[in-house]
Amino acid sequence: MMRPLVPLAFTIAPLALTLIAAAPATDWSQVARPTAKGAYVFGNPAAPVKLVEYGSYTCSHCADFANASAPVLKGQMIRSGKLSLEYRHLIRDPADLGAAILARCAGPRGFGAAHALIFATQETWLAKVAAYQQANPTIDQQPLVAQARRYADASGLTAVMQARGLKPAAIKACFADKGAIDRITAMTSDAPIEVRSTPTFYVNGELQPPLVWDKLEPVLRAKGVK
C-alpha cells in the first residue's frame, strides 16, 4: 500500500527556516562610510544611539580615548549595530592635516584601519614631527598643504601608508585634491562654537562635558547600548 504524498511545502519549510536563522549578522565594526560633508561614520548609520566625536590626530587625549575605548566601543557597541560613531576632524596644525589626508586617502575600505593605526602610533610619529620642526624652523613659512606633506613624510606616516598598499601616485593625488582638503578643514571652521577642545563628544545631538572613555561609557550604557 502506497504512503500518501507529503506536500512539498512541508518538507522544505524547516530547511528554509534553518537557512534564514544561519544568515550571519552584519559586523558593523568593519563599516565606515563618508558623509556628504566629509566626516566618517563607523557602524550602522541607522543605529539608535549616535556618537559624534570632534578629534585631532595630534591630540594626546584623542589618542588615549581611541586606544582605551577600542575593545568595547568598536569591538562591542559599534559591532552590534546599536551605536554609530561619526568622526569629524578638528584640525589643529599642519601635521594633523597631513595625517588626516593620509588616513582618508585609504578610502572607505581602509580608513578605519588607518585611523586606528595613526592613534595607536601617535607617540612615535609625533616625536619625529617635533624633531623635524626643530631642524626646519622656517617650515611655517610654506603653504599649509606643503607643510602637511612634509610633516607626513618626516613622521614616517607616508611610508607606513605605502607599506599598507597606498601607491605614491595616489598619495600625491590626495595631497593635490583641493576639494577633499577643503572638506577636511571645513569641519573645523563649521564646528559649533561650543567645540573648543579635542576630543569633544555629542550623544544623540547632546553635547557632553569633557570626558575620558571611563566616563563616556556609562553615558552610552544608560542609552541602552550593549
PDB file of N, CA, C and O in Angstrom, residues 3 11 15 18 21 23 27 47 55 62 83 85 97 106 111 156 163-164 167 173-174 190 196 206 217 219 223:
ATOM      1  N   ARG A   3       2.210   5.001   0.565  1.00  0.00           N
ATOM      2  CA  ARG A   3       2.003   6.074   1.542  1.00  0.00           C
ATOM      3  C   ARG A   3       1.455   7.307   0.858  1.00  0.00           C
ATOM      4  O   ARG A   3       1.808   7.604  -0.282  1.00  0.00           O
ATOM      5  N   THR A  11       8.010  19.837   3.537  1.00  0.00           N
ATOM      6  CA  THR A  11       9.334  19.225   3.614  1.00  0.00           C
ATOM      7  C   THR A  11      10.444  20.254   3.484  1.00  0.00           C
ATOM      8  O   THR A  11      11.527  20.064   4.008  1.00  0.00           O
ATOM      9  N   LEU A  15      13.949  23.537   6.263  1.00  0.00           N
ATOM     10  CA  LEU A  15      15.245  23.876   5.689  1.00  0.00           C
ATOM     11  C   LEU A  15      15.348  25.374   5.469  1.00  0.00           C
ATOM     12  O   LEU A  15      16.369  25.992   5.775  1.00  0.00           O
ATOM     13  N   THR A  18      15.990  27.085   8.648  1.00  0.00           N
ATOM     14  CA  THR A  18      17.367  26.884   9.080  1.00  0.00           C
ATOM     15  C   THR A  18      18.306  27.831   8.358  1.00  0.00           C
ATOM     16  O   THR A  18      19.196  28.429   8.956  1.00  0.00           O
ATOM     17  N   ALA A  21      17.905  31.372   9.682  1.00  0.00           N
ATOM     18  CA  ALA A  21      18.477  31.527  11.017  1.00  0.00           C
ATOM     19  C   ALA A  21      19.995  31.560  10.974  1.00  0.00           C
ATOM     20  O   ALA A  21      20.634  32.182  11.808  1.00  0.00           O
ATOM     21  N   ALA A  23      21.888  32.874   8.643  1.00  0.00           N
ATOM     22  CA  ALA A  23      22.456  34.023   7.944  1.00  0.00           C
ATOM     23  C   ALA A  23      23.282  34.860   8.918  1.00  0.00           C
ATOM     24  O   ALA A  23      22.812  35.194  10.007  1.00  0.00           O
ATOM     25  N   ASP A  27      28.703  42.633  10.716  1.00  0.00           N
ATOM     26  CA  ASP A  27      29.698  43.121  11.673  1.00  0.00           C
ATOM     27  C   ASP A  27      29.906  44.601  11.381  1.00  0.00           C
ATOM     28  O   ASP A  27      30.723  44.980  10.538  1.00  0.00           O
ATOM     29  N   ALA A  47      21.777  53.317  13.478  1.00  0.00           N
ATOM     30  CA  ALA A  47      21.879  52.961  14.900  1.00  0.00           C
ATOM     31  C   ALA A  47      21.049  53.921  15.753  1.00  0.00           C
ATOM     32  O   ALA A  47      21.023  55.125  15.483  1.00  0.00           O
ATOM     33  N   GLY A  55      37.736  65.302  16.737  1.00  0.00           N
ATOM     34  CA  GLY A  55      39.036  64.860  17.214  1.00  0.00           C
ATOM     35  C   GLY A  55      40.169  65.346  16.344  1.00  0.00           C
ATOM     36  O   GLY A  55      39.972  65.891  15.256  1.00  0.00           O
ATOM     37  N   CYS A  62      42.931  62.523  22.516  1.00  0.00           N
ATOM     38  CA  CYS A  62      42.185  61.785  21.497  1.00  0.00           C
ATOM     39  C   CYS A  62      42.777  60.398  21.299  1.00  0.00           C
ATOM     40  O   CYS A  62      42.047  59.411  21.152  1.00  0.00           O
ATOM     41  N   LEU A  83      25.129  51.329  18.021  1.00  0.00           N
ATOM     42  CA  LEU A  83      25.804  52.620  18.156  1.00  0.00           C
ATOM     43  C   LEU A  83      26.596  52.916  16.888  1.00  0.00           C
ATOM     44  O   LEU A  83      27.249  52.036  16.337  1.00  0.00           O
ATOM     45  N   LEU A  85      29.487  55.838  15.320  1.00  0.00           N
ATOM     46  CA  LEU A  85      30.427  56.887  15.698  1.00  0.00           C
ATOM     47  C   LEU A  85      30.772  57.698  14.467  1.00  0.00           C
ATOM     48  O   LEU A  85      31.305  57.163  13.488  1.00  0.00           O
ATOM     49  N   LEU A  97      46.766  67.841   9.790  1.00  0.00           N
ATOM     50  CA  LEU A  97      46.180  67.833   8.445  1.00  0.00           C
ATOM     51  C   LEU A  97      46.835  66.757   7.583  1.00  0.00           C
ATOM     52  O   LEU A  97      46.147  66.026   6.862  1.00  0.00           O
ATOM     53  N   ALA A 106      43.189  56.413   2.132  1.00  0.00           N
ATOM     54  CA  ALA A 106      42.968  54.967   2.120  1.00  0.00           C
ATOM     55  C   ALA A 106      41.565  54.602   1.667  1.00  0.00           C
ATOM     56  O   ALA A 106      41.288  53.429   1.382  1.00  0.00           O
ATOM     57  N   PHE A 111      39.998  53.369   5.632  1.00  0.00           N
ATOM     58  CA  PHE A 111      40.052  54.477   6.580  1.00  0.00           C
ATOM     59  C   PHE A 111      40.073  54.016   8.028  1.00  0.00           C
ATOM     60  O   PHE A 111      40.849  54.521   8.843  1.00  0.00           O
ATOM     61  N   GLY A 156      57.068  59.632   9.089  1.00  0.00           N
ATOM     62  CA  GLY A 156      57.065  58.213   8.738  1.00  0.00           C
ATOM     63  C   GLY A 156      55.689  57.694   8.361  1.00  0.00           C
ATOM     64  O   GLY A 156      55.552  56.548   7.915  1.00  0.00           O
ATOM     65  N   ALA A 163      53.390  51.156   2.789  1.00  0.00           N
ATOM     66  CA  ALA A 163      53.566  49.745   3.152  1.00  0.00           C
ATOM     67  C   ALA A 163      52.227  49.026   3.262  1.00  0.00           C
ATOM     68  O   ALA A 163      52.155  47.802   3.078  1.00  0.00           O
ATOM     69  N   ARG A 164      51.177  49.781   3.537  1.00  0.00           N
ATOM     70  CA  ARG A 164      49.832  49.211   3.642  1.00  0.00           C
ATOM     71  C   ARG A 164      49.128  49.148   2.295  1.00  0.00           C
ATOM     72  O   ARG A 164      47.979  48.734   2.223  1.00  0.00           O
ATOM     73  N   LYS A 167      49.728  53.640  -3.148  1.00  0.00           N
ATOM     74  CA  LYS A 167      50.767  53.935  -4.122  1.00  0.00           C
ATOM     75  C   LYS A 167      51.210  55.391  -3.998  1.00  0.00           C
ATOM     76  O   LYS A 167      50.399  56.269  -3.662  1.00  0.00           O
ATOM     77  N   ALA A 173      48.237  62.465  -5.349  1.00  0.00           N
ATOM     78  CA  ALA A 173      46.936  62.964  -5.784  1.00  0.00           C
ATOM     79  C   ALA A 173      46.080  63.428  -4.606  1.00  0.00           C
ATOM     80  O   ALA A 173      45.367  64.432  -4.705  1.00  0.00           O
ATOM     81  N   CYS A 174      46.164  62.723  -3.499  1.00  0.00           N
ATOM     82  CA  CYS A 174      45.381  63.101  -2.321  1.00  0.00           C
ATOM     83  C   CYS A 174      45.837  64.452  -1.761  1.00  0.00           C
ATOM     84  O   CYS A 174      45.023  65.268  -1.342  1.00  0.00           O
ATOM     85  N   ASP A 190      33.398  74.942  10.513  1.00  0.00           N
ATOM     86  CA  ASP A 190      31.949  74.809  10.692  1.00  0.00           C
ATOM     87  C   ASP A 190      31.558  74.192  12.027  1.00  0.00           C
ATOM     88  O   ASP A 190      30.355  74.030  12.298  1.00  0.00           O
ATOM     89  N   ARG A 196      35.496  73.549  21.634  1.00  0.00           N
ATOM     90  CA  ARG A 196      36.699  74.337  21.898  1.00  0.00           C
ATOM     91  C   ARG A 196      37.935  73.489  22.170  1.00  0.00           C
ATOM     92  O   ARG A 196      39.040  74.027  22.308  1.00  0.00           O
ATOM     93  N   GLU A 206      23.376  65.749  21.807  1.00  0.00           N
ATOM     94  CA  GLU A 206      23.559  66.456  23.082  1.00  0.00           C
ATOM     95  C   GLU A 206      25.046  66.541  23.429  1.00  0.00           C
ATOM     96  O   GLU A 206      25.739  65.530  23.535  1.00  0.00           O
ATOM     97  N   GLU A 217      31.583  55.818  28.712  1.00  0.00           N
ATOM     98  CA  GLU A 217      30.954  54.501  28.590  1.00  0.00           C
ATOM     99  C   GLU A 217      29.641  54.408  29.379  1.00  0.00           C
ATOM    100  O   GLU A 217      28.634  53.935  28.822  1.00  0.00           O
ATOM    101  N   VAL A 219      27.554  56.712  30.076  1.00  0.00           N
ATOM    102  CA  VAL A 219      26.554  57.534  29.375  1.00  0.00           C
ATOM    103  C   VAL A 219      25.930  56.721  28.243  1.00  0.00           C
ATOM    104  O   VAL A 219      24.711  56.734  28.042  1.00  0.00           O
ATOM    105  N   LYS A 223      21.995  54.816  27.663  1.00  0.00           N
ATOM    106  CA  LYS A 223      21.152  54.970  26.472  1.00  0.00           C
ATOM    107  C   LYS A 223      20.708  53.619  25.920  1.00  0.00           C
ATOM    108  O   LYS A 223      19.984  53.549  24.928  1.00  0.00           O
TER     109      LYS A 223
END
